[in-house]
Amino acid sequence: MKKWIAVFAAVCMILSLSACSMDGREVHRLLSDLAGYFGQSQITRESDLIGSRSLAEDAYTGEYRADCDGDTGRDVIFGGGSIDSRELHIYGTIQGDCGSAVVRIRQNREVMQLEPREDGRFETVIRCTSGGNYIMVDYAEFHGSVELYAE
């Protein structure tokens, strides 16, 4: 944590010294890139995923599929850090024989859990504000399948 604080402080110093020569768009792009860089550290690496992910337009959109045989763990699938707002349509299905798989959405400090209907389908639209926004699946000895889409 101390390392990230030191990096952030150094970036702030660089910005304060160079901001006079940068226009507003350049400062916005630099801050956006910086937030994105730090936000990606929370996303589960491809090689560590329980399921498989394919991204669409950016780190916030795409599809995710998992066929599980007693898996336990957490896949942080989509999201990241951003200074921009965006709206996401999140939907999919959870079909399981035993254990549990829960879709959770973290927006900065708030966490919500998507409750599937009786047929296993879930759906919501969220408004991501600046900060950290993540879509994840938590597994506990889950036997079944998960399909998740974010558009």
GROMACS .gro file of N, CA and C in nm:
model
  453
    1MET      N    1   0.082  -0.118   0.000
    1MET     CA    2   0.000   0.000   0.000
    1MET      C    3   0.087   0.126   0.000
    2LYS      N    4   0.194   0.123   0.079
    2LYS     CA    5   0.282   0.240   0.084
    2LYS      C    6   0.345   0.267  -0.052
    3LYS      N    7   0.372   0.160  -0.126
    3LYS     CA    8   0.429   0.175  -0.260
    3LYS      C    9   0.334   0.251  -0.350
    4TRP      N   10   0.202   0.216  -0.346
    4TRP     CA   11   0.103   0.284  -0.430
    4TRP      C   12   0.087   0.431  -0.391
    5ILE      N   13   0.095   0.459  -0.263
    5ILE     CA   14   0.085   0.597  -0.217
    5ILE      C   15   0.203   0.678  -0.268
    6ALA      N   16   0.321   0.619  -0.264
    6ALA     CA   17   0.440   0.688  -0.314
    6ALA      C   18   0.430   0.712  -0.464
    7VAL      N   19   0.381   0.614  -0.538
    7VAL     CA   20   0.364   0.630  -0.683
    7VAL      C   21   0.262   0.740  -0.711
    8PHE      N   22   0.150   0.739  -0.638
    8PHE     CA   23   0.047   0.840  -0.657
    8PHE      C   24   0.102   0.979  -0.627
    9ALA      N   25   0.178   0.993  -0.518
    9ALA     CA   26   0.237   1.122  -0.483
    9ALA      C   27   0.333   1.170  -0.592
   10ALA      N   28   0.412   1.078  -0.646
   10ALA     CA   29   0.506   1.115  -0.753
   10ALA      C   30   0.430   1.161  -0.877
   11VAL      N   31   0.324   1.093  -0.912
   11VAL     CA   32   0.244   1.133  -1.028
   11VAL      C   33   0.181   1.269  -1.006
   12CYS      N   34   0.132   1.295  -0.886
   12CYS     CA   35   0.074   1.426  -0.855
   12CYS      C   36   0.178   1.536  -0.870
   13MET      N   37   0.300   1.509  -0.824
   13MET     CA   38   0.407   1.609  -0.839
   13MET      C   39   0.438   1.633  -0.985
   14ILE      N   40   0.446   1.527  -1.063
   14ILE     CA   41   0.474   1.542  -1.207
   14ILE      C   42   0.363   1.621  -1.273
   15LEU      N   43   0.240   1.590  -1.238
   15LEU     CA   44   0.127   1.664  -1.296
   15LEU      C   45   0.131   1.811  -1.260
   16SER      N   46   0.163   1.839  -1.135
   16SER     CA   47   0.165   1.980  -1.094
   16SER      C   48   0.275   2.057  -1.165
   17LEU      N   49   0.385   1.991  -1.196
   17LEU     CA   50   0.495   2.059  -1.265
   17LEU      C   51   0.471   2.070  -1.415
   18SER      N   52   0.399   1.974  -1.472
   18SER     CA   53   0.381   1.975  -1.617
   18SER      C   54   0.242   2.019  -1.661
   19ALA      N   55   0.151   2.038  -1.567
   19ALA     CA   56   0.013   2.072  -1.604
   19ALA      C   57   0.002   2.205  -1.676
   20CYS      N   58   0.094   2.294  -1.652
   20CYS     CA   59   0.088   2.424  -1.719
   20CYS      C   60   0.103   2.408  -1.870
   21SER      N   61   0.177   2.308  -1.914
   21SER     CA   62   0.198   2.290  -2.057
   21SER      C   63   0.099   2.191  -2.119
   22MET      N   64   0.006   2.139  -2.040
   22MET     CA   65  -0.091   2.041  -2.089
   22MET      C   66  -0.229   2.106  -2.096
   23ASP      N   67  -0.304   2.073  -2.202
   23ASP     CA   68  -0.442   2.122  -2.205
   23ASP      C   69  -0.532   2.028  -2.126
   24GLY      N   70  -0.659   2.064  -2.108
   24GLY     CA   71  -0.752   1.987  -2.026
   24GLY      C   72  -0.771   1.845  -2.072
   25ARG      N   73  -0.775   1.824  -2.205
   25ARG     CA   74  -0.793   1.689  -2.257
   25ARG      C   75  -0.674   1.600  -2.224
   26GLU      N   76  -0.555   1.656  -2.232
   26GLU     CA   77  -0.435   1.577  -2.202
   26GLU      C   78  -0.430   1.539  -2.054
   27VAL      N   79  -0.467   1.632  -1.966
   27VAL     CA   80  -0.469   1.603  -1.823
   27VAL      C   81  -0.575   1.496  -1.794
   28HIS      N   82  -0.695   1.509  -1.856
   28HIS     CA   83  -0.802   1.411  -1.837
   28HIS      C   84  -0.757   1.273  -1.883
   29ARG      N   85  -0.693   1.265  -2.001
   29ARG     CA   86  -0.646   1.137  -2.054
   29ARG      C   87  -0.540   1.077  -1.962
   30LEU      N   88  -0.448   1.158  -1.913
   30LEU     CA   89  -0.344   1.108  -1.824
   30LEU      C   90  -0.404   1.054  -1.694
   31LEU      N   91  -0.497   1.129  -1.635
   31LEU     CA   92  -0.560   1.082  -1.512
   31LEU      C   93  -0.644   0.957  -1.536
   32SER      N   94  -0.712   0.952  -1.650
   32SER     CA   95  -0.792   0.834  -1.685
   32SER      C   96  -0.703   0.712  -1.702
   33ASP      N   97  -0.591   0.728  -1.770
   33ASP     CA   98  -0.498   0.617  -1.789
   33ASP      C   99  -0.441   0.570  -1.654
   34LEU      N  100  -0.411   0.665  -1.568
   34LEU     CA  101  -0.356   0.632  -1.437
   34LEU      C  102  -0.458   0.554  -1.353
   35ALA      N  103  -0.583   0.601  -1.350
   35ALA     CA  104  -0.688   0.531  -1.277
   35ALA      C  105  -0.708   0.391  -1.334
   36GLY      N  106  -0.708   0.378  -1.467
   36GLY     CA  107  -0.722   0.248  -1.531
   36GLY      C  108  -0.610   0.153  -1.495
   37TYR      N  109  -0.488   0.205  -1.491
   37TYR     CA  110  -0.372   0.123  -1.456
   37TYR      C  111  -0.385   0.067  -1.315
   38PHE      N  112  -0.418   0.153  -1.219
   38PHE     CA  113  -0.432   0.106  -1.081
   38PHE      C  114  -0.552   0.015  -1.065
   39GLY      N  115  -0.660   0.042  -1.137
   39GLY     CA  116  -0.781  -0.039  -1.127
   39GLY      C  117  -0.764  -0.180  -1.181
   40GLN      N  118  -0.677  -0.199  -1.279
   40GLN     CA  119  -0.657  -0.332  -1.336
   40GLN      C  120  -0.591  -0.429  -1.240
   41SER      N  121  -0.527  -0.377  -1.136
   41SER     CA  122  -0.461  -0.467  -1.040
   41SER      C  123  -0.562  -0.551  -0.963
   42GLN      N  124  -0.690  -0.514  -0.963
   42GLN     CA  125  -0.793  -0.588  -0.891
   42GLN      C  126  -0.855  -0.699  -0.976
   43ILE      N  127  -0.838  -0.694  -1.108
   43ILE     CA  128  -0.900  -0.790  -1.198
   43ILE      C  129  -0.821  -0.922  -1.194
   44THR      N  130  -0.894  -1.034  -1.189
   44THR     CA  131  -0.830  -1.165  -1.188
   44THR      C  132  -0.758  -1.189  -1.321
   45ARG      N  133  -0.633  -1.231  -1.312
   45ARG     CA  134  -0.556  -1.260  -1.434
   45ARG      C  135  -0.619  -1.376  -1.509
   46GLU      N  136  -0.605  -1.373  -1.640
   46GLU     CA  137  -0.662  -1.476  -1.729
   46GLU      C  138  -0.624  -1.616  -1.681
   47SER      N  139  -0.499  -1.636  -1.647
   47SER     CA  140  -0.451  -1.769  -1.608
   47SER      C  141  -0.506  -1.816  -1.474
   48ASP      N  142  -0.560  -1.725  -1.393
   48ASP     CA  143  -0.611  -1.759  -1.261
   48ASP      C  144  -0.763  -1.771  -1.255
   49LEU      N  145  -0.831  -1.744  -1.367
   49LEU     CA  146  -0.976  -1.748  -1.368
   49LEU      C  147  -1.029  -1.891  -1.352
   50ILE      N  148  -1.138  -1.905  -1.280
   50ILE     CA  149  -1.209  -2.032  -1.273
   50ILE      C  150  -1.277  -2.057  -1.406
   51GLY      N  151  -1.337  -1.953  -1.463
   51GLY     CA  152  -1.403  -1.960  -1.594
   51GLY      C  153  -1.315  -1.900  -1.702
   52SER      N  154  -1.380  -1.857  -1.812
   52SER     CA  155  -1.306  -1.791  -1.920
   52SER      C  156  -1.377  -1.662  -1.956
   53ARG      N  157  -1.298  -1.561  -1.987
   53ARG     CA  158  -1.349  -1.428  -2.015
   53ARG      C  159  -1.307  -1.386  -2.155
   54SER      N  160  -1.396  -1.319  -2.225
   54SER     CA  161  -1.356  -1.251  -2.349
   54SER      C  162  -1.410  -1.109  -2.342
   55LEU      N  163  -1.319  -1.016  -2.356
   55LEU     CA  164  -1.354  -0.874  -2.347
   55LEU      C  165  -1.410  -0.826  -2.479
   56ALA      N  166  -1.498  -0.728  -2.470
   56ALA     CA  167  -1.557  -0.669  -2.591
   56ALA      C  168  -1.487  -0.537  -2.621
   57GLU      N  169  -1.543  -0.427  -2.575
   57GLU     CA  170  -1.490  -0.294  -2.605
   57GLU      C  171  -1.378  -0.253  -2.512
   58ASP      N  172  -1.389  -0.289  -2.385
   58ASP     CA  173  -1.293  -0.247  -2.284
   58ASP      C  174  -1.297  -0.347  -2.170
   59ALA      N  175  -1.232  -0.314  -2.058
   59ALA     CA  176  -1.226  -0.406  -1.943
   59ALA      C  177  -1.359  -0.418  -1.869
   60TYR      N  178  -1.457  -0.336  -1.908
   60TYR     CA  179  -1.588  -0.337  -1.841
   60TYR      C  180  -1.691  -0.421  -1.915
   61THR      N  181  -1.666  -0.458  -2.038
   61THR     CA  182  -1.767  -0.526  -2.119
   61THR      C  183  -1.712  -0.656  -2.178
   62GLY      N  184  -1.802  -0.752  -2.195
   62GLY     CA  185  -1.763  -0.879  -2.255
   62GLY      C  186  -1.850  -0.991  -2.205
   63GLU      N  187  -1.798  -1.112  -2.218
   63GLU     CA  188  -1.871  -1.228  -2.169
   63GLU      C  189  -1.780  -1.318  -2.088
   64TYR      N  190  -1.843  -1.394  -1.999
   64TYR     CA  191  -1.772  -1.483  -1.908
   64TYR      C  192  -1.852  -1.611  -1.897
   65ARG      N  193  -1.782  -1.724  -1.901
   65ARG     CA  194  -1.846  -1.855  -1.888
   65ARG      C  195  -1.760  -1.943  -1.797
   66ALA      N  196  -1.831  -2.019  -1.713
   66ALA     CA  197  -1.760  -2.112  -1.626
   66ALA      C  198  -1.842  -2.240  -1.610
   67ASP      N  199  -1.776  -2.353  -1.625
   67ASP     CA  200  -1.833  -2.484  -1.595
   67ASP      C  201  -1.755  -2.537  -1.477
   68CYS      N  202  -1.822  -2.550  -1.365
   68CYS     CA  203  -1.753  -2.579  -1.239
   68CYS      C  204  -1.784  -2.719  -1.187
   69ASP      N  205  -1.685  -2.777  -1.122
   69ASP     CA  206  -1.699  -2.909  -1.063
   69ASP      C  207  -1.644  -2.901  -0.919
   70GLY      N  208  -1.717  -2.829  -0.835
   70GLY     CA  209  -1.675  -2.816  -0.696
   70GLY      C  210  -1.578  -2.703  -0.672
   71ASP      N  211  -1.582  -2.599  -0.756
   71ASP     CA  212  -1.486  -2.489  -0.744
   71ASP      C  213  -1.521  -2.394  -0.630
   72THR      N  214  -1.416  -2.340  -0.569
   72THR     CA  215  -1.428  -2.239  -0.465
   72THR      C  216  -1.328  -2.129  -0.497
   73GLY      N  217  -1.372  -2.004  -0.484
   73GLY     CA  218  -1.284  -1.892  -0.511
   73GLY      C  219  -1.362  -1.773  -0.562
   74ARG      N  220  -1.290  -1.674  -0.611
   74ARG     CA  221  -1.351  -1.552  -0.664
   74ARG      C  222  -1.285  -1.515  -0.796
   75ASP      N  223  -1.367  -1.490  -0.895
   75ASP     CA  224  -1.321  -1.433  -1.022
   75ASP      C  225  -1.369  -1.289  -1.029
   76VAL      N  226  -1.275  -1.196  -1.030
   76VAL     CA  227  -1.309  -1.056  -1.056
   76VAL      C  228  -1.297  -1.041  -1.207
   77ILE      N  229  -1.411  -1.029  -1.274
   77ILE     CA  230  -1.417  -1.051  -1.417
   77ILE      C  231  -1.404  -0.923  -1.498
   78PHE      N  232  -1.487  -0.825  -1.467
   78PHE     CA  233  -1.491  -0.700  -1.544
   78PHE      C  234  -1.476  -0.582  -1.450
   79GLY      N  235  -1.433  -0.470  -1.507
   79GLY     CA  236  -1.429  -0.345  -1.432
   79GLY      C  237  -1.291  -0.284  -1.429
   80GLY      N  238  -1.271  -0.200  -1.329
   80GLY     CA  239  -1.145  -0.132  -1.313
   80GLY      C  240  -1.165   0.003  -1.248
   81GLY      N  241  -1.061   0.083  -1.254
   81GLY     CA  242  -1.065   0.219  -1.202
   81GLY      C  243  -1.085   0.316  -1.317
   82SER      N  244  -1.165   0.418  -1.294
   82SER     CA  245  -1.191   0.515  -1.400
   82SER      C  246  -1.232   0.647  -1.339
   83ILE      N  247  -1.208   0.755  -1.411
   83ILE     CA  248  -1.259   0.885  -1.369
   83ILE      C  249  -1.385   0.920  -1.450
   84ASP      N  250  -1.422   0.835  -1.545
   84ASP     CA  251  -1.539   0.856  -1.628
   84ASP      C  252  -1.656   0.773  -1.578
   85SER      N  253  -1.777   0.820  -1.607
   85SER     CA  254  -1.898   0.745  -1.575
   85SER      C  255  -1.940   0.662  -1.695
   86ARG      N  256  -2.012   0.554  -1.669
   86ARG     CA  257  -2.065   0.470  -1.776
   86ARG      C  258  -2.182   0.390  -1.722
   87GLU      N  259  -2.266   0.343  -1.812
   87GLU     CA  260  -2.379   0.259  -1.774
   87GLU      C  261  -2.355   0.120  -1.830
   88LEU      N  262  -2.382   0.018  -1.748
   88LEU     CA  263  -2.362  -0.120  -1.789
   88LEU      C  264  -2.489  -0.201  -1.772
   89HIS      N  265  -2.519  -0.283  -1.871
   89HIS     CA  266  -2.628  -0.380  -1.863
   89HIS      C  267  -2.562  -0.514  -1.832
   90ILE      N  268  -2.595  -0.573  -1.719
   90ILE     CA  269  -2.534  -0.698  -1.673
   90ILE      C  270  -2.644  -0.803  -1.665
   91TYR      N  271  -2.620  -0.917  -1.729
   91TYR     CA  272  -2.721  -1.023  -1.728
   91TYR      C  273  -2.653  -1.158  -1.749
   92GLY      N  274  -2.729  -1.264  -1.722
   92GLY     CA  275  -2.675  -1.398  -1.742
   92GLY      C  276  -2.757  -1.501  -1.668
   93THR      N  277  -2.696  -1.619  -1.649
   93THR     CA  278  -2.763  -1.729  -1.580
   93THR      C  279  -2.664  -1.801  -1.488
   94ILE      N  280  -2.719  -1.855  -1.382
   94ILE     CA  281  -2.646  -1.944  -1.292
   94ILE      C  282  -2.730  -2.071  -1.281
   95GLN      N  283  -2.672  -2.184  -1.321
   95GLN     CA  284  -2.739  -2.313  -1.311
   95GLN      C  285  -2.649  -2.404  -1.230
   96GLY      N  286  -2.697  -2.444  -1.112
   96GLY     CA  287  -2.612  -2.525  -1.027
   96GLY      C  288  -2.683  -2.643  -0.965
   97ASP      N  289  -2.604  -2.747  -0.938
   97ASP     CA  290  -2.655  -2.866  -0.871
   97ASP      C  291  -2.636  -2.856  -0.720
   98CYS      N  292  -2.520  -2.807  -0.680
   98CYS     CA  293  -2.495  -2.787  -0.537
   98CYS      C  294  -2.384  -2.685  -0.520
   99GLY      N  295  -2.365  -2.640  -0.397
   99GLY     CA  296  -2.272  -2.532  -0.371
   99GLY      C  297  -2.337  -2.400  -0.410
  100SER      N  298  -2.256  -2.295  -0.420
  100SER     CA  299  -2.313  -2.165  -0.457
  100SER      C  300  -2.219  -2.087  -0.549
  101ALA      N  301  -2.282  -2.007  -0.633
  101ALA     CA  302  -2.213  -1.910  -0.716
  101ALA      C  303  -2.294  -1.781  -0.707
  102VAL      N  304  -2.230  -1.673  -0.668
  102VAL     CA  305  -2.298  -1.547  -0.644
  102VAL      C  306  -2.231  -1.437  -0.726
  103VAL      N  307  -2.313  -1.363  -0.803
  103VAL     CA  308  -2.262  -1.248  -0.877
  103VAL      C  309  -2.270  -1.127  -0.785
  104ARG      N  310  -2.157  -1.060  -0.772
  104ARG     CA  311  -2.150  -0.939  -0.688
  104ARG      C  312  -2.096  -0.824  -0.771
  105ILE      N  313  -2.143  -0.706  -0.739
  105ILE     CA  314  -2.096  -0.585  -0.806
  105ILE      C  315  -2.047  -0.489  -0.698
  106ARG      N  316  -1.921  -0.447  -0.711
  106ARG     CA  317  -1.864  -0.352  -0.615
  106ARG      C  318  -1.846  -0.219  -0.686
  107GLN      N  319  -1.907  -0.116  -0.630
  107GLN     CA  320  -1.892   0.019  -0.681
  107GLN      C  321  -1.833   0.102  -0.568
  108ASN      N  322  -1.702   0.127  -0.578
  108ASN     CA  323  -1.626   0.191  -0.471
  108ASN      C  324  -1.645   0.110  -0.344
  109ARG      N  325  -1.709   0.162  -0.241
  109ARG     CA  326  -1.723   0.087  -0.114
  109ARG      C  327  -1.852   0.007  -0.107
  110GLU      N  328  -1.947   0.035  -0.194
  110GLU     CA  329  -2.075  -0.035  -0.191
  110GLU      C  330  -2.067  -0.166  -0.269
  111VAL      N  331  -2.126  -0.270  -0.211
  111VAL     CA  332  -2.130  -0.401  -0.276
  111VAL      C  333  -2.275  -0.447  -0.282
  112MET      N  334  -2.317  -0.490  -0.401
  112MET     CA  335  -2.452  -0.547  -0.413
  112MET      C  336  -2.440  -0.686  -0.473
  113GLN      N  337  -2.535  -0.769  -0.436
  113GLN     CA  338  -2.538  -0.907  -0.483
  113GLN      C  339  -2.660  -0.922  -0.574
  114LEU      N  340  -2.639  -0.981  -0.693
  114LEU     CA  341  -2.751  -1.004  -0.784
  114LEU      C  342  -2.820  -1.134  -0.747
  115GLU      N  343  -2.948  -1.127  -0.723
  115GLU     CA  344  -3.027  -1.245  -0.688
  115GLU      C  345  -3.089  -1.303  -0.816
  116PRO      N  346  -3.054  -1.426  -0.851
  116PRO     CA  347  -3.116  -1.487  -0.970
  116PRO      C  348  -3.262  -1.524  -0.944
  117ARG      N  349  -3.340  -1.520  -1.052
  117ARG     CA  350  -3.479  -1.566  -1.043
  117ARG      C  351  -3.479  -1.719  -1.032
  118GLU      N  352  -3.598  -1.778  -1.022
  118GLU     CA  353  -3.608  -1.924  -1.008
  118GLU      C  354  -3.547  -1.999  -1.125
  119ASP      N  355  -3.550  -1.939  -1.245
  119ASP     CA  356  -3.493  -2.005  -1.362
  119ASP      C  357  -3.342  -1.984  -1.373
  120GLY      N  358  -3.281  -1.916  -1.276
  120GLY     CA  359  -3.137  -1.895  -1.274
  120GLY      C  360  -3.091  -1.768  -1.341
  121ARG      N  361  -3.181  -1.694  -1.404
  121ARG     CA  362  -3.143  -1.572  -1.475
  121ARG      C  363  -3.132  -1.453  -1.379
  122PHE      N  364  -3.042  -1.365  -1.412
  122PHE     CA  365  -3.027  -1.239  -1.338
  122PHE      C  366  -3.005  -1.128  -1.439
  123GLU      N  367  -3.037  -1.006  -1.397
  123GLU     CA  368  -3.022  -0.892  -1.487
  123GLU      C  369  -3.032  -0.763  -1.407
  124THR      N  370  -2.948  -0.666  -1.442
  124THR     CA  371  -2.954  -0.534  -1.382
  124THR      C  372  -2.882  -0.434  -1.473
  125VAL      N  373  -2.910  -0.309  -1.450
  125VAL     CA  374  -2.838  -0.200  -1.516
  125VAL      C  375  -2.777  -0.117  -1.404
  126ILE      N  376  -2.648  -0.089  -1.417
  126ILE     CA  377  -2.581  -0.008  -1.314
  126ILE      C  378  -2.519   0.114  -1.378
  127ARG      N  379  -2.504   0.216  -1.298
  127ARG     CA  380  -2.435   0.338  -1.340
  127ARG      C  381  -2.303   0.342  -1.265
  128CYS      N  382  -2.195   0.324  -1.338
  128CYS     CA  383  -2.062   0.328  -1.278
  128CYS      C  384  -2.017   0.474  -1.271
  129THR      N  385  -1.981   0.516  -1.153
  129THR     CA  386  -1.928   0.651  -1.136
  129THR      C  387  -1.777   0.641  -1.128
  130SER      N  388  -1.711   0.754  -1.111
  130SER     CA  389  -1.565   0.750  -1.103
  130SER      C  390  -1.523   0.671  -0.980
  131GLY      N  391  -1.409   0.608  -0.991
  131GLY     CA  392  -1.358   0.523  -0.884
  131GLY      C  393  -1.345   0.381  -0.931
  132GLY      N  394  -1.358   0.287  -0.840
  132GLY     CA  395  -1.345   0.145  -0.872
  132GLY      C  396  -1.480   0.077  -0.886
  133ASN      N  397  -1.501   0.011  -0.998
  133ASN     CA  398  -1.625  -0.061  -1.027
  133ASN      C  399  -1.588  -0.199  -1.078
  134TYR      N  400  -1.638  -0.304  -1.010
  134TYR     CA  401  -1.597  -0.440  -1.044
  134TYR      C  402  -1.716  -0.535  -1.043
  135ILE      N  403  -1.716  -0.629  -1.137
  135ILE     CA  404  -1.816  -0.735  -1.144
  135ILE      C  405  -1.743  -0.865  -1.118
  136MET      N  406  -1.793  -0.944  -1.022
  136MET     CA  407  -1.723  -1.065  -0.982
  136MET      C  408  -1.821  -1.178  -0.955
  137VAL      N  409  -1.768  -1.300  -0.951
  137VAL     CA  410  -1.846  -1.417  -0.911
  137VAL      C  411  -1.770  -1.485  -0.798
  138ASP      N  412  -1.842  -1.508  -0.688
  138ASP     CA  413  -1.786  -1.581  -0.574
  138ASP      C  414  -1.840  -1.724  -0.577
  139TYR      N  415  -1.749  -1.820  -0.570
  139TYR     CA  416  -1.785  -1.962  -0.575
  139TYR      C  417  -1.756  -2.029  -0.441
  140ALA      N  418  -1.847  -2.118  -0.399
  140ALA     CA  419  -1.825  -2.200  -0.280
  140ALA      C  420  -1.867  -2.343  -0.314
  141GLU      N  421  -1.767  -2.427  -0.341
  141GLU     CA  422  -1.789  -2.568  -0.376
  141GLU      C  423  -1.902  -2.583  -0.478
  142PHE      N  424  -1.895  -2.500  -0.583
  142PHE     CA  425  -2.002  -2.490  -0.682
  142PHE      C  426  -1.989  -2.596  -0.790
  143HIS      N  427  -2.099  -2.666  -0.814
  143HIS     CA  428  -2.112  -2.761  -0.925
  143HIS      C  429  -2.220  -2.706  -1.018
  144GLY      N  430  -2.180  -2.661  -1.136
  144GLY     CA  431  -2.278  -2.606  -1.228
  144GLY      C  432  -2.211  -2.513  -1.328
  145SER      N  433  -2.292  -2.424  -1.386
  145SER     CA  434  -2.240  -2.332  -1.487
  145SER      C  435  -2.285  -2.189  -1.461
  146VAL      N  436  -2.201  -2.097  -1.507
  146VAL     CA  437  -2.231  -1.954  -1.497
  146VAL      C  438  -2.206  -1.892  -1.634
  147GLU      N  439  -2.299  -1.810  -1.678
  147GLU     CA  440  -2.282  -1.725  -1.796
  147GLU      C  441  -2.311  -1.584  -1.752
  148LEU      N  442  -2.221  -1.493  -1.786
  148LEU     CA  443  -2.237  -1.354  -1.744
  148LEU      C  444  -2.197  -1.265  -1.862
  149TYR      N  445  -2.279  -1.163  -1.887
  149TYR     CA  446  -2.253  -1.068  -1.995
  149TYR      C  447  -2.260  -0.927  -1.939
  150ALA      N  448  -2.171  -0.842  -1.984
  150ALA     CA  449  -2.173  -0.700  -1.947
  150ALA      C  450  -2.161  -0.619  -2.076
  151GLU      N  451  -2.260  -0.535  -2.100
  151GLU     CA  452  -2.262  -0.453  -2.223
  151GLU      C  453  -2.278  -0.307  -2.185
   0.00000   0.00000   0.00000
